PDB file of N, CA and C in Angstrom:
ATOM      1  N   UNK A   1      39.858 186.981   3.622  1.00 65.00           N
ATOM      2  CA  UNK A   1      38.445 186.693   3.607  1.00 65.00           C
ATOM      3  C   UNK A   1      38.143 185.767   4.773  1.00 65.00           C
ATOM      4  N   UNK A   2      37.319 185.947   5.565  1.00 70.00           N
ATOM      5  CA  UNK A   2      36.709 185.200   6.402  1.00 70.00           C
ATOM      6  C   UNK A   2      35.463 184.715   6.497  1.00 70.00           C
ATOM      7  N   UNK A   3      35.595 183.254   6.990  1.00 71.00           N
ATOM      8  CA  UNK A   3      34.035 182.494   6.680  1.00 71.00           C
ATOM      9  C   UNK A   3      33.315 182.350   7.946  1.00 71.00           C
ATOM     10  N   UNK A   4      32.302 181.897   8.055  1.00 67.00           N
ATOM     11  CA  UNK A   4      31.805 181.786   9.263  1.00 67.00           C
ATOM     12  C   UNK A   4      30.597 180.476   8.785  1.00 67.00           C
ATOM     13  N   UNK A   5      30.910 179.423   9.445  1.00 66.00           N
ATOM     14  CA  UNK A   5      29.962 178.142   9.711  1.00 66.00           C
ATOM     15  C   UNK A   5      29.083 178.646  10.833  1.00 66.00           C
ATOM     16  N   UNK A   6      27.456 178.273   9.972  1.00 64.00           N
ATOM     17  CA  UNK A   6      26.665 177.915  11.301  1.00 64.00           C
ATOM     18  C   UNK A   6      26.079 176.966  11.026  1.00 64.00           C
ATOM     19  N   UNK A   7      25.488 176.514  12.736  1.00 61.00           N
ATOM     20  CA  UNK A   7      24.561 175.261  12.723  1.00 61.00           C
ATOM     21  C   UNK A   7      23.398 175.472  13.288  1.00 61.00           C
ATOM     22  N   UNK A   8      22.817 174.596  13.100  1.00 63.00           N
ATOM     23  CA  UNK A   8      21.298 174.763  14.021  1.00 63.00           C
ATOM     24  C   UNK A   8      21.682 173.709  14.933  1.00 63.00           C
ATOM     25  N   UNK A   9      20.563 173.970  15.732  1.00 58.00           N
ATOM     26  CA  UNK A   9      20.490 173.088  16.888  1.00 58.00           C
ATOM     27  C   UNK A   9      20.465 171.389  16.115  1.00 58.00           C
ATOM     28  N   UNK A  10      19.362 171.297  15.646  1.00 57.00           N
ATOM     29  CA  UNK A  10      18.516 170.303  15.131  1.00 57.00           C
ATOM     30  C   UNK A  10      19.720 168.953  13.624  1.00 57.00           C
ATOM     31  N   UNK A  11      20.466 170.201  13.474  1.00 55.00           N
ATOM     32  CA  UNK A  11      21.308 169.311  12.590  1.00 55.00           C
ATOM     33  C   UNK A  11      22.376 168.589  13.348  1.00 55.00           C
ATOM     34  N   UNK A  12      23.109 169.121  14.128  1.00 58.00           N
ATOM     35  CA  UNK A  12      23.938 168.712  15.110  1.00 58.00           C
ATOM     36  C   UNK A  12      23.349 167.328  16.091  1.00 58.00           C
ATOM     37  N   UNK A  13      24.237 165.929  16.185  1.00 57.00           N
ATOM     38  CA  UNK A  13      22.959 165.239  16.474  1.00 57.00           C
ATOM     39  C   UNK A  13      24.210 164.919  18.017  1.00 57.00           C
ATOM     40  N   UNK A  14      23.468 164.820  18.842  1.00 67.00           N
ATOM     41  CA  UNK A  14      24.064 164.964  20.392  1.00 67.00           C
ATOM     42  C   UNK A  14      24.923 163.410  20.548  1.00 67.00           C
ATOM     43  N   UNK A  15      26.091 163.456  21.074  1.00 76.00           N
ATOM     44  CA  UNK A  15      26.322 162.392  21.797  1.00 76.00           C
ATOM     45  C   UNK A  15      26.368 161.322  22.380  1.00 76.00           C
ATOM     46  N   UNK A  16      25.087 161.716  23.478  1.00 77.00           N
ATOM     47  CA  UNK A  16      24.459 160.017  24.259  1.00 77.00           C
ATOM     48  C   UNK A  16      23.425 160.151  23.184  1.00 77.00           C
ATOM     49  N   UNK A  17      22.469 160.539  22.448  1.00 83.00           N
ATOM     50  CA  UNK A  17      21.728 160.209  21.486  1.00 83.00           C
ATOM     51  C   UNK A  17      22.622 159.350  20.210  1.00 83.00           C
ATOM     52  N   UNK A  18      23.725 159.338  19.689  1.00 90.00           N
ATOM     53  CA  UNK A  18      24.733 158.736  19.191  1.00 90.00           C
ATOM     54  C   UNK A  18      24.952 157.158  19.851  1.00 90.00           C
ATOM     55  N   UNK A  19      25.749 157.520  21.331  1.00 90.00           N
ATOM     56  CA  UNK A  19      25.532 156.151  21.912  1.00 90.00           C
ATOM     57  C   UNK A  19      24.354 155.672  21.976  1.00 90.00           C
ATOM     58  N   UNK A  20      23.272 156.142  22.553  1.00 91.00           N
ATOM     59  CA  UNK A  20      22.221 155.105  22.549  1.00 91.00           C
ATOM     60  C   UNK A  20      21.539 154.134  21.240  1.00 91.00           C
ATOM     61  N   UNK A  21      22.222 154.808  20.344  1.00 93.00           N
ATOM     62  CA  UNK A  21      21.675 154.605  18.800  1.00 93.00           C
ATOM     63  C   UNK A  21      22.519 153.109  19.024  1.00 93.00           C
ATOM     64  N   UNK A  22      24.203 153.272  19.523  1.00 93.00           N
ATOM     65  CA  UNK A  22      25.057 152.299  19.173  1.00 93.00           C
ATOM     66  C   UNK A  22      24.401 151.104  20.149  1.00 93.00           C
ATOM     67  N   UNK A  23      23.982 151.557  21.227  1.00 92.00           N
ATOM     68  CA  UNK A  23      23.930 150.155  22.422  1.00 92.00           C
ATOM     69  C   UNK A  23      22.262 149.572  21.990  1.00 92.00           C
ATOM     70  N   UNK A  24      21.524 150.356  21.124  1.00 94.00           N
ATOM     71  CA  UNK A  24      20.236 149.901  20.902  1.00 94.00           C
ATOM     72  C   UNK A  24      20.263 148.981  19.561  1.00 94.00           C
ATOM     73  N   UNK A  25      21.003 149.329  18.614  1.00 95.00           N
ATOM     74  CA  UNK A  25      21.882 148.334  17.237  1.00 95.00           C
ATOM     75  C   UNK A  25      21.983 146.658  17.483  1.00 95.00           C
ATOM     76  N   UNK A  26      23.001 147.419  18.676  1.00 95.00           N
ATOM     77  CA  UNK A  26      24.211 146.248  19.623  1.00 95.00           C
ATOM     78  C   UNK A  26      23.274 145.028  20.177  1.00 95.00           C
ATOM     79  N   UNK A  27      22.356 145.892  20.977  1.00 96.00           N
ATOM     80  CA  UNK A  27      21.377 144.445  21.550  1.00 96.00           C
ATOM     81  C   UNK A  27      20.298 143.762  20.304  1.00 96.00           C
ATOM     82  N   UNK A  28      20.113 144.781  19.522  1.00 95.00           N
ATOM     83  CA  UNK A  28      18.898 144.275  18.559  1.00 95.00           C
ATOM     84  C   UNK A  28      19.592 142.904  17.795  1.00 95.00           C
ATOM     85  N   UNK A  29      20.693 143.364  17.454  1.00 94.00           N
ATOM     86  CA  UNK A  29      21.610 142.323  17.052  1.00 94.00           C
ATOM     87  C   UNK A  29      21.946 141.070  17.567  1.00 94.00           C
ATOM     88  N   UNK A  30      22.376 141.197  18.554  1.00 95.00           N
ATOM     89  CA  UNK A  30      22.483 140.003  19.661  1.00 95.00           C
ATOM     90  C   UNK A  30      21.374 139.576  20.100  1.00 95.00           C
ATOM     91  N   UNK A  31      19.851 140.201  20.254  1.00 95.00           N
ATOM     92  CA  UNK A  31      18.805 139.653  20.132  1.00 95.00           C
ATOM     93  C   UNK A  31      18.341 138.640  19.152  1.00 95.00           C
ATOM     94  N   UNK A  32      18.963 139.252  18.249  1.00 93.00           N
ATOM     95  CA  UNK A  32      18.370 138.269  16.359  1.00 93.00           C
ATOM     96  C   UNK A  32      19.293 136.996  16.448  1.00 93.00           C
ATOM     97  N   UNK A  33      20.545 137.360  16.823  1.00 93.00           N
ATOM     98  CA  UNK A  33      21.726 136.372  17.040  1.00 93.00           C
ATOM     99  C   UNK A  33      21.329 134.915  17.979  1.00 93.00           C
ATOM    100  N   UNK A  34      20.893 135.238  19.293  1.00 94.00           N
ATOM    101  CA  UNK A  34      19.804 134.446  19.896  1.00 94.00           C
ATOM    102  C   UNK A  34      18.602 133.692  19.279  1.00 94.00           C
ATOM    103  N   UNK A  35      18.135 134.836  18.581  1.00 94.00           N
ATOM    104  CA  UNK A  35      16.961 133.787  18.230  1.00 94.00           C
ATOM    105  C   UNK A  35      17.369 132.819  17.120  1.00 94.00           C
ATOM    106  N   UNK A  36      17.915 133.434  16.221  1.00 93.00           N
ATOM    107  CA  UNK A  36      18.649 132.364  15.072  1.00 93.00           C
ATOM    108  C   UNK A  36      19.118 131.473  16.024  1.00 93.00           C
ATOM    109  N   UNK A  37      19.888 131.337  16.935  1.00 93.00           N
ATOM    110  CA  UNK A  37      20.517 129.926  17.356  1.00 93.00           C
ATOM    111  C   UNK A  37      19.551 128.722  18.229  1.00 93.00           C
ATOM    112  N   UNK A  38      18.909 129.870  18.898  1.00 95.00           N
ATOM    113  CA  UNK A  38      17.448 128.829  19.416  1.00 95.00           C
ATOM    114  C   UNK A  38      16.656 127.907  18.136  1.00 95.00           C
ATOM    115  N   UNK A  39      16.262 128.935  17.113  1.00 93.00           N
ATOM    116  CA  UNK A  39      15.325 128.611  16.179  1.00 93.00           C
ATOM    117  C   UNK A  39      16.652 127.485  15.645  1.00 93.00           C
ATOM    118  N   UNK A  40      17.829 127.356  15.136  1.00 93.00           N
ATOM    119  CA  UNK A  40      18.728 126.511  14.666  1.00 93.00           C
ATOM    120  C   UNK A  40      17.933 124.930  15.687  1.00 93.00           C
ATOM    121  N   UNK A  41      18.368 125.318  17.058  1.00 94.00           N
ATOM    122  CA  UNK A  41      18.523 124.197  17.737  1.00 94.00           C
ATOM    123  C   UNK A  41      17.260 122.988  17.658  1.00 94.00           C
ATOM    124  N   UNK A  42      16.278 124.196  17.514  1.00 94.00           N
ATOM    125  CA  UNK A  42      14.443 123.818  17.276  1.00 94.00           C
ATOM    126  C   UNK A  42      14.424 122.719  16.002  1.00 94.00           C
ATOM    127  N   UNK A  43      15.204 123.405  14.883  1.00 94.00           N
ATOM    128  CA  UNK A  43      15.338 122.705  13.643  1.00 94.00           C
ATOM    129  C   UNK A  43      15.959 121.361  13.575  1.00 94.00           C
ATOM    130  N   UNK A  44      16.995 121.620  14.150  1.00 93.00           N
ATOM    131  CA  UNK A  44      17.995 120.206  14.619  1.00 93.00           C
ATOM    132  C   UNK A  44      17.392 118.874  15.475  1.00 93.00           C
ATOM    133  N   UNK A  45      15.939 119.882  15.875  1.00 95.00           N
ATOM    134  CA  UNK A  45      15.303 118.927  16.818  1.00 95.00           C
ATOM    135  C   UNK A  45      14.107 117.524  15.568  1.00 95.00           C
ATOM    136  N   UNK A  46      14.204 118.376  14.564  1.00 94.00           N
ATOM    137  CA  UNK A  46      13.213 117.566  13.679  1.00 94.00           C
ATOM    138  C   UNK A  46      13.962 116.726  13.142  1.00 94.00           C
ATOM    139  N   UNK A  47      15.213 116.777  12.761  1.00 92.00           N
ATOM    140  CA  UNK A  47      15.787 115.701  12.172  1.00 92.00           C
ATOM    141  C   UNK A  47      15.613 114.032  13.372  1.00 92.00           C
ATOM    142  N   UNK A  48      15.260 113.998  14.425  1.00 94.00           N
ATOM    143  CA  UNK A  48      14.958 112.950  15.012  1.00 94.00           C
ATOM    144  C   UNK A  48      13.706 112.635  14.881  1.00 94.00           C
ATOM    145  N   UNK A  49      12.765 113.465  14.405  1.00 94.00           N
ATOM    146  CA  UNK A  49      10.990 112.796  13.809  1.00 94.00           C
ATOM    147  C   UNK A  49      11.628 111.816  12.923  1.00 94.00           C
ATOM    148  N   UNK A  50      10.317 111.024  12.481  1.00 93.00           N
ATOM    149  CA  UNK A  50       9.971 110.050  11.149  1.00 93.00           C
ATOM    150  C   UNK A  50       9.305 110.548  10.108  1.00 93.00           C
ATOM    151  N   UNK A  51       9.226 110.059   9.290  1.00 93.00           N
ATOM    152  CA  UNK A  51       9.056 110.563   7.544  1.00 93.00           C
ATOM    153  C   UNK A  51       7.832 110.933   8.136  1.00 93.00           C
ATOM    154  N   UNK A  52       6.860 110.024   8.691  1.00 94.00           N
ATOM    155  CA  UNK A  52       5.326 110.517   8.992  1.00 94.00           C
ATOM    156  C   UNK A  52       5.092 111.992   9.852  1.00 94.00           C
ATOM    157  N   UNK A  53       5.589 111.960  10.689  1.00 94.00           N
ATOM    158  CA  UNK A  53       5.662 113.225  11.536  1.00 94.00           C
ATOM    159  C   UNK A  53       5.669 113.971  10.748  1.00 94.00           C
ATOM    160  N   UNK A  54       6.921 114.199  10.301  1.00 93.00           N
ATOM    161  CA  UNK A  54       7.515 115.803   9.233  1.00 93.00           C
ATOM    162  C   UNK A  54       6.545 116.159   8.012  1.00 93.00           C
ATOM    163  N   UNK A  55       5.653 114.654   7.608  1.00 90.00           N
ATOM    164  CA  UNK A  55       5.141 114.803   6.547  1.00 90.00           C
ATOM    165  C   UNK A  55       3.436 115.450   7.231  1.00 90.00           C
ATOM    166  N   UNK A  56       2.926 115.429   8.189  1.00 90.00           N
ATOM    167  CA  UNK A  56       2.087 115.821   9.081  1.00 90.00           C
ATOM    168  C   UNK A  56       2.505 117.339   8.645  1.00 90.00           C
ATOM    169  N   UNK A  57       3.407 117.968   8.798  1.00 87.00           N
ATOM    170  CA  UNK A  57       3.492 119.658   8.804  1.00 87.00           C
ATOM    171  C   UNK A  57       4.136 119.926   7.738  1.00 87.00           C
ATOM    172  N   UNK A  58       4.162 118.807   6.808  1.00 85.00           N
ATOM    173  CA  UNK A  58       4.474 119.774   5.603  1.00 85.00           C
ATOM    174  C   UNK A  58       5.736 119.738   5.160  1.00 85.00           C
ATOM    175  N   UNK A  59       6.862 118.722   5.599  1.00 90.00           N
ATOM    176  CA  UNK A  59       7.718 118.826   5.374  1.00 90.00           C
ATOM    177  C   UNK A  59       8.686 116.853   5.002  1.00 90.00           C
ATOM    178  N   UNK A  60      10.019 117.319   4.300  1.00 91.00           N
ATOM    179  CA  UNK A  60      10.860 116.407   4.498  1.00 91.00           C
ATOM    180  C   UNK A  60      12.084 116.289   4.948  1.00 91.00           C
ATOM    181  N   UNK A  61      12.699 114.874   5.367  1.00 93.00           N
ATOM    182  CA  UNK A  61      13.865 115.352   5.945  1.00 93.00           C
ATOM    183  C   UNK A  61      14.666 115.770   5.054  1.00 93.00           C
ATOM    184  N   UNK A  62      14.961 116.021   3.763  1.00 93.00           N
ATOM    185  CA  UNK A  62      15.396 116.343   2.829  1.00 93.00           C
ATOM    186  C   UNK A  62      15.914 118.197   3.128  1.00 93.00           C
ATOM    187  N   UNK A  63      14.245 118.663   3.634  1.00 93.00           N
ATOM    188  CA  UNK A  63      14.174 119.812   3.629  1.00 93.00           C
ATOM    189  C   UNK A  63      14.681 120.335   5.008  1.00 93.00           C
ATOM    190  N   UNK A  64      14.443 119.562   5.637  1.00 94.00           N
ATOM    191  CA  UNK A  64      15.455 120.133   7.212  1.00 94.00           C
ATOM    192  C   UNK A  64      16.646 119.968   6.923  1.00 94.00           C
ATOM    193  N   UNK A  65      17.055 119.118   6.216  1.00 94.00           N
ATOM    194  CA  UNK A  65      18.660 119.062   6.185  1.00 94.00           C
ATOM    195  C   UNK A  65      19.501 119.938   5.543  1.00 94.00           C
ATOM    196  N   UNK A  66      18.190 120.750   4.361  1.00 92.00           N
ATOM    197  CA  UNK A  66      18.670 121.557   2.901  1.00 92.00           C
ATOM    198  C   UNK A  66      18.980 123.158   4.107  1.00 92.00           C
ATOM    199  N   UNK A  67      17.681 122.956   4.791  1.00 92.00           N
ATOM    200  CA  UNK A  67      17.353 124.598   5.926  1.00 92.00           C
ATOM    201  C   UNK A  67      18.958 124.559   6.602  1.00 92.00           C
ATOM    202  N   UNK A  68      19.553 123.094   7.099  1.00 92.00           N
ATOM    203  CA  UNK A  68      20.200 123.205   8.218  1.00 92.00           C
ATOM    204  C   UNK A  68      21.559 123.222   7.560  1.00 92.00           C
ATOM    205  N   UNK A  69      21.756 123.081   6.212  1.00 92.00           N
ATOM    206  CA  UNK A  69      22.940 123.340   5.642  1.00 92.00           C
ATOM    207  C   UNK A  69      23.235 124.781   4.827  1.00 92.00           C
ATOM    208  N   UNK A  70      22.362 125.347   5.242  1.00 85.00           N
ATOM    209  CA  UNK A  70      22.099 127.184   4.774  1.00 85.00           C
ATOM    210  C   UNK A  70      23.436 127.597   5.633  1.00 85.00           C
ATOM    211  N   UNK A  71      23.872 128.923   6.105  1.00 86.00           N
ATOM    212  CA  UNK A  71      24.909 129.924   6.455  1.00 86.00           C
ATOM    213  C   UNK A  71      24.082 130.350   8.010  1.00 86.00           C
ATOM    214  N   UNK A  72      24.757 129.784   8.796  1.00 85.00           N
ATOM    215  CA  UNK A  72      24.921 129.919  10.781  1.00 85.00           C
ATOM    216  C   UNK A  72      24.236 131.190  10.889  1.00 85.00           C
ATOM    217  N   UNK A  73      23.912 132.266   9.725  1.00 84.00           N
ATOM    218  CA  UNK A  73      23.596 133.522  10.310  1.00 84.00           C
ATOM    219  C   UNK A  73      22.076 133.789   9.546  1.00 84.00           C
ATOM    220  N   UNK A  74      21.554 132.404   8.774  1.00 88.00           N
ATOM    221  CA  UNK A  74      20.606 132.491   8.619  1.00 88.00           C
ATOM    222  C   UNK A  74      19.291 131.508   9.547  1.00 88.00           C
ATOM    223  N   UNK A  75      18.507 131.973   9.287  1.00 91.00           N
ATOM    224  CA  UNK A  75      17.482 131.513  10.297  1.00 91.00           C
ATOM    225  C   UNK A  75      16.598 130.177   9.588  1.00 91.00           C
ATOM    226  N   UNK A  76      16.744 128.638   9.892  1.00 93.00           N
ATOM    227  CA  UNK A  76      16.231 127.496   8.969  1.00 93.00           C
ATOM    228  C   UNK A  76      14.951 127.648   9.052  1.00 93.00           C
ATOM    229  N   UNK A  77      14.380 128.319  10.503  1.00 92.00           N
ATOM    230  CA  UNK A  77      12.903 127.936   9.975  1.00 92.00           C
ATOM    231  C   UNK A  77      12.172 128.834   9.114  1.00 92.00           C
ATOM    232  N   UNK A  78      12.954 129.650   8.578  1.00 92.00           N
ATOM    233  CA  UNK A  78      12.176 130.508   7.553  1.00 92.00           C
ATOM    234  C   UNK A  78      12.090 129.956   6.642  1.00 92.00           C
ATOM    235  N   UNK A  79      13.419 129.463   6.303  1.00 91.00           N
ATOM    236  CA  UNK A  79      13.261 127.957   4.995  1.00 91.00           C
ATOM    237  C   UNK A  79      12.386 127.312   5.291  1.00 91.00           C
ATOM    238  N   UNK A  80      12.042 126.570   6.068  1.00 93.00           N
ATOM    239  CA  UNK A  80      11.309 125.255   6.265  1.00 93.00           C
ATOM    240  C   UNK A  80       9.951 125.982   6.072  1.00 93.00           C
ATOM    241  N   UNK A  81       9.383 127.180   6.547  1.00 92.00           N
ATOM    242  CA  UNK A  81       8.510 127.648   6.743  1.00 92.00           C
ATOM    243  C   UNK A  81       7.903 127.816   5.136  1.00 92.00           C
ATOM    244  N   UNK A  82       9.264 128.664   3.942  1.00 92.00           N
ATOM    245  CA  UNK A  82       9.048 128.402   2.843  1.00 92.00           C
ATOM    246  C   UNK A  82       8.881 127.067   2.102  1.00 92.00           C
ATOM    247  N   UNK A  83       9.681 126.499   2.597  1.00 91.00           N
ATOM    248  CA  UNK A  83       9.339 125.008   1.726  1.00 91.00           C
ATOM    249  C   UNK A  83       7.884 124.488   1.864  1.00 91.00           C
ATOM    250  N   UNK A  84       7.126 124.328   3.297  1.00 90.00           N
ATOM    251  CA  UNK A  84       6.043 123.698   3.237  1.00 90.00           C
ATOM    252  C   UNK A  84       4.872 124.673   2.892  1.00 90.00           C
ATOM    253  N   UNK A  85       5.385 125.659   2.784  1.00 92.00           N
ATOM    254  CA  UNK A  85       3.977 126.807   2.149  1.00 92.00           C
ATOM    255  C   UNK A  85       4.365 126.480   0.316  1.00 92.00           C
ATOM    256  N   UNK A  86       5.285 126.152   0.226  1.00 92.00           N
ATOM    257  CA  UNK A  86       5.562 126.031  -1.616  1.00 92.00           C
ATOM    258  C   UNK A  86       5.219 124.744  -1.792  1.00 92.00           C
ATOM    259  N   UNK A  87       5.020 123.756  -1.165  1.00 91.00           N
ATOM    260  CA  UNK A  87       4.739 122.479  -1.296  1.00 91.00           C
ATOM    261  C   UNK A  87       2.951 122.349  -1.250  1.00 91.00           C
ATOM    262  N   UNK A  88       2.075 123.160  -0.379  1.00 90.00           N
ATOM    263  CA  UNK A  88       0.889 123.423   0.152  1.00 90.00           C
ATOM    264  C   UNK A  88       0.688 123.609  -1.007  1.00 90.00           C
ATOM    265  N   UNK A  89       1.002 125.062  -1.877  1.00 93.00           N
ATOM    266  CA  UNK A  89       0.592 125.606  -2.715  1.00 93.00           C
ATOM    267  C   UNK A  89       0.332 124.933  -4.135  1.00 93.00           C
ATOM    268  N   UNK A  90       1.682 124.063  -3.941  1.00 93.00           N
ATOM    269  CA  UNK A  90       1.701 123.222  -5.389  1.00 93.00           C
ATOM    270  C   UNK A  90       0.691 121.958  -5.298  1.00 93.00           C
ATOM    271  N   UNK A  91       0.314 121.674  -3.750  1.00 91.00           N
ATOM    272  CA  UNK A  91      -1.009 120.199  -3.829  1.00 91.00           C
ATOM    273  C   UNK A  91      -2.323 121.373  -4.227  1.00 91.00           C
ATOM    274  N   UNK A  92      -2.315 122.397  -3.577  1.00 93.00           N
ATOM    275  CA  UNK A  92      -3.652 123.176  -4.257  1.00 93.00           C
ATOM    276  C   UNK A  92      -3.634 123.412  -5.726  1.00 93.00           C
ATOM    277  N   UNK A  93      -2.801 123.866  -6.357  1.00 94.00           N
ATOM    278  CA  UNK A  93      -2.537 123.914  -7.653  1.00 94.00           C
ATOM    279  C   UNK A  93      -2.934 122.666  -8.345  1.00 94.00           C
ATOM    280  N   UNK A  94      -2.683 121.577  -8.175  1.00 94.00           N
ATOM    281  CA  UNK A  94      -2.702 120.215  -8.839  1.00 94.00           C
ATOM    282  C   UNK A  94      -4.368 119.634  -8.029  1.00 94.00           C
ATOM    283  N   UNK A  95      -4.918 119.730  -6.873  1.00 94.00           N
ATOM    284  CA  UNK A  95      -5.760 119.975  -6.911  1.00 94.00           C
ATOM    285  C   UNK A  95      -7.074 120.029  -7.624  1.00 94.00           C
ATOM    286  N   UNK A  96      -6.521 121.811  -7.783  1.00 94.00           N
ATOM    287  CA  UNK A  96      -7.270 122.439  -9.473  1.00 94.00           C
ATOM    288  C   UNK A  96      -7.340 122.450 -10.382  1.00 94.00           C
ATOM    289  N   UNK A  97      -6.539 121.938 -10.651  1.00 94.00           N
ATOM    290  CA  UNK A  97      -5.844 121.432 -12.569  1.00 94.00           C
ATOM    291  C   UNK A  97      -6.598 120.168 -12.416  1.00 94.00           C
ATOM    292  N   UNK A  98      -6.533 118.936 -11.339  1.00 94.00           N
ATOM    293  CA  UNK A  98      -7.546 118.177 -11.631  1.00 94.00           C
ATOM    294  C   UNK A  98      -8.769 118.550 -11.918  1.00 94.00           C
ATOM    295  N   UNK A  99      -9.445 118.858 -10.429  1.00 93.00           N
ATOM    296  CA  UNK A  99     -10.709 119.227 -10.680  1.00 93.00           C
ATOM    297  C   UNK A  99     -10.897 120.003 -11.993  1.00 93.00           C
ATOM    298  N   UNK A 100     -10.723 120.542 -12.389  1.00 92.00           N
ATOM    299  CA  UNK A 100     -11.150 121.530 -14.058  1.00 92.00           C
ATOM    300  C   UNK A 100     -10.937 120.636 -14.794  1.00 92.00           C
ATOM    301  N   UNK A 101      -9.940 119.657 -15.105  1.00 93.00           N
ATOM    302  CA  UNK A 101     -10.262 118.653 -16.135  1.00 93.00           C
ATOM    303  C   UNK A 101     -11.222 117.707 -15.767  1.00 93.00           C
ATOM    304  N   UNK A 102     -11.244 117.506 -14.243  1.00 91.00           N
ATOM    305  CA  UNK A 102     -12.314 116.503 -14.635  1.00 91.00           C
ATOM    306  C   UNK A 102     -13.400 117.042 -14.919  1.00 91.00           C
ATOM    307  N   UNK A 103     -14.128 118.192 -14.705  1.00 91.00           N
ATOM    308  CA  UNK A 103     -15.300 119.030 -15.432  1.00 91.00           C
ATOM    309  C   UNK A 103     -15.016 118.883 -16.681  1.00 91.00           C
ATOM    310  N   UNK A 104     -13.950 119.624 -17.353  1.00 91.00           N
ATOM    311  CA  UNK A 104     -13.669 119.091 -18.835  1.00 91.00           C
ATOM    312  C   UNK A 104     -14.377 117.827 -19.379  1.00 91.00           C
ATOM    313  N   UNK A 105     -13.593 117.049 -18.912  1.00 90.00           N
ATOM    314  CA  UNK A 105     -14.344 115.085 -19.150  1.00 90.00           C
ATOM    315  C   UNK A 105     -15.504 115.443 -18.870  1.00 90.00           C
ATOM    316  N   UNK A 106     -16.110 115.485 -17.868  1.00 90.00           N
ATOM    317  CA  UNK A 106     -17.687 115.118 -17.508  1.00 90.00           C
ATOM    318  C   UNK A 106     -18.666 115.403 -18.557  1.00 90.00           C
ATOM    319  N   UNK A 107     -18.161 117.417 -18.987  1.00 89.00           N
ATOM    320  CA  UNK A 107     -18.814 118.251 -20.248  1.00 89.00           C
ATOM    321  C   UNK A 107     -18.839 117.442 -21.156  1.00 89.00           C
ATOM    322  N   UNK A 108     -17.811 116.851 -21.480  1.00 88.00           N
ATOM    323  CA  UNK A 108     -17.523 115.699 -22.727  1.00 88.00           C
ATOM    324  C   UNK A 108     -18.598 114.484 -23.289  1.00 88.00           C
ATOM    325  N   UNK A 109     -18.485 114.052 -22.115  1.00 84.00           N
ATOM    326  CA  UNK A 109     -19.291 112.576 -21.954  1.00 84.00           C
ATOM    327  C   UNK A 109     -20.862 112.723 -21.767  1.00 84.00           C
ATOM    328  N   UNK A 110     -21.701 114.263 -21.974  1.00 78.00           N
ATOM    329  CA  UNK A 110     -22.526 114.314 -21.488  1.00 78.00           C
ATOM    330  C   UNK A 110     -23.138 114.548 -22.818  1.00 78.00           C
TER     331      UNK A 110
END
């Protein structure tokens, strides 16, 4: 019995289309690799502010130190970026929980 394989053009995927896939990976990678170590160095740069500074954008040294003790292949200012948007969120929150009670009281006393 004899078999016979066919292909189409379209399934078969070419060569330098193969390599280029590999050398376009390769730099995207080493691109991200770069920026993580810049963005590292950026981070490293806040630990020389004062409590006031850091507290200006939202942050503590607590929290640069927590970003800068994460894993070399992660990026701190995404942390930091999370911390002071979760910190933002929680003064708006408390905020509002005031304000509505103090309407509460006011309704009260009236």
């Amino acid at each position: 019995m004899t078999t016979f394989e066919t292909f189409s053009a379209g399934s078969r995927t070419s060569r330098p289309r193969t390599i280029l896939t590999i050398v376009v990976n390769c730099a995207a990678a080493l691109a991200n690799r770069v920026r993580v170590w810049k963005n590292r160095r950026q981070v490293a740069r806040l630990l020389e502010w004062d409590a006031h500074m850091l507290s200006d954008i939202g942050l503590t040294q607590g929290d640069v130190y927590c970003a800068m003790a994460a894993n070399r292949d992660e990026d701190p200012s995404i942390q930091l970026s999370m911390f002071a948007l979760e910190r933002r969120f929680a003064h708006q929150a408390q905020t509002r929980d005031r304000l509505s009670r103090a309407a509460e009281l006011r309704a009260r006393h009236r």
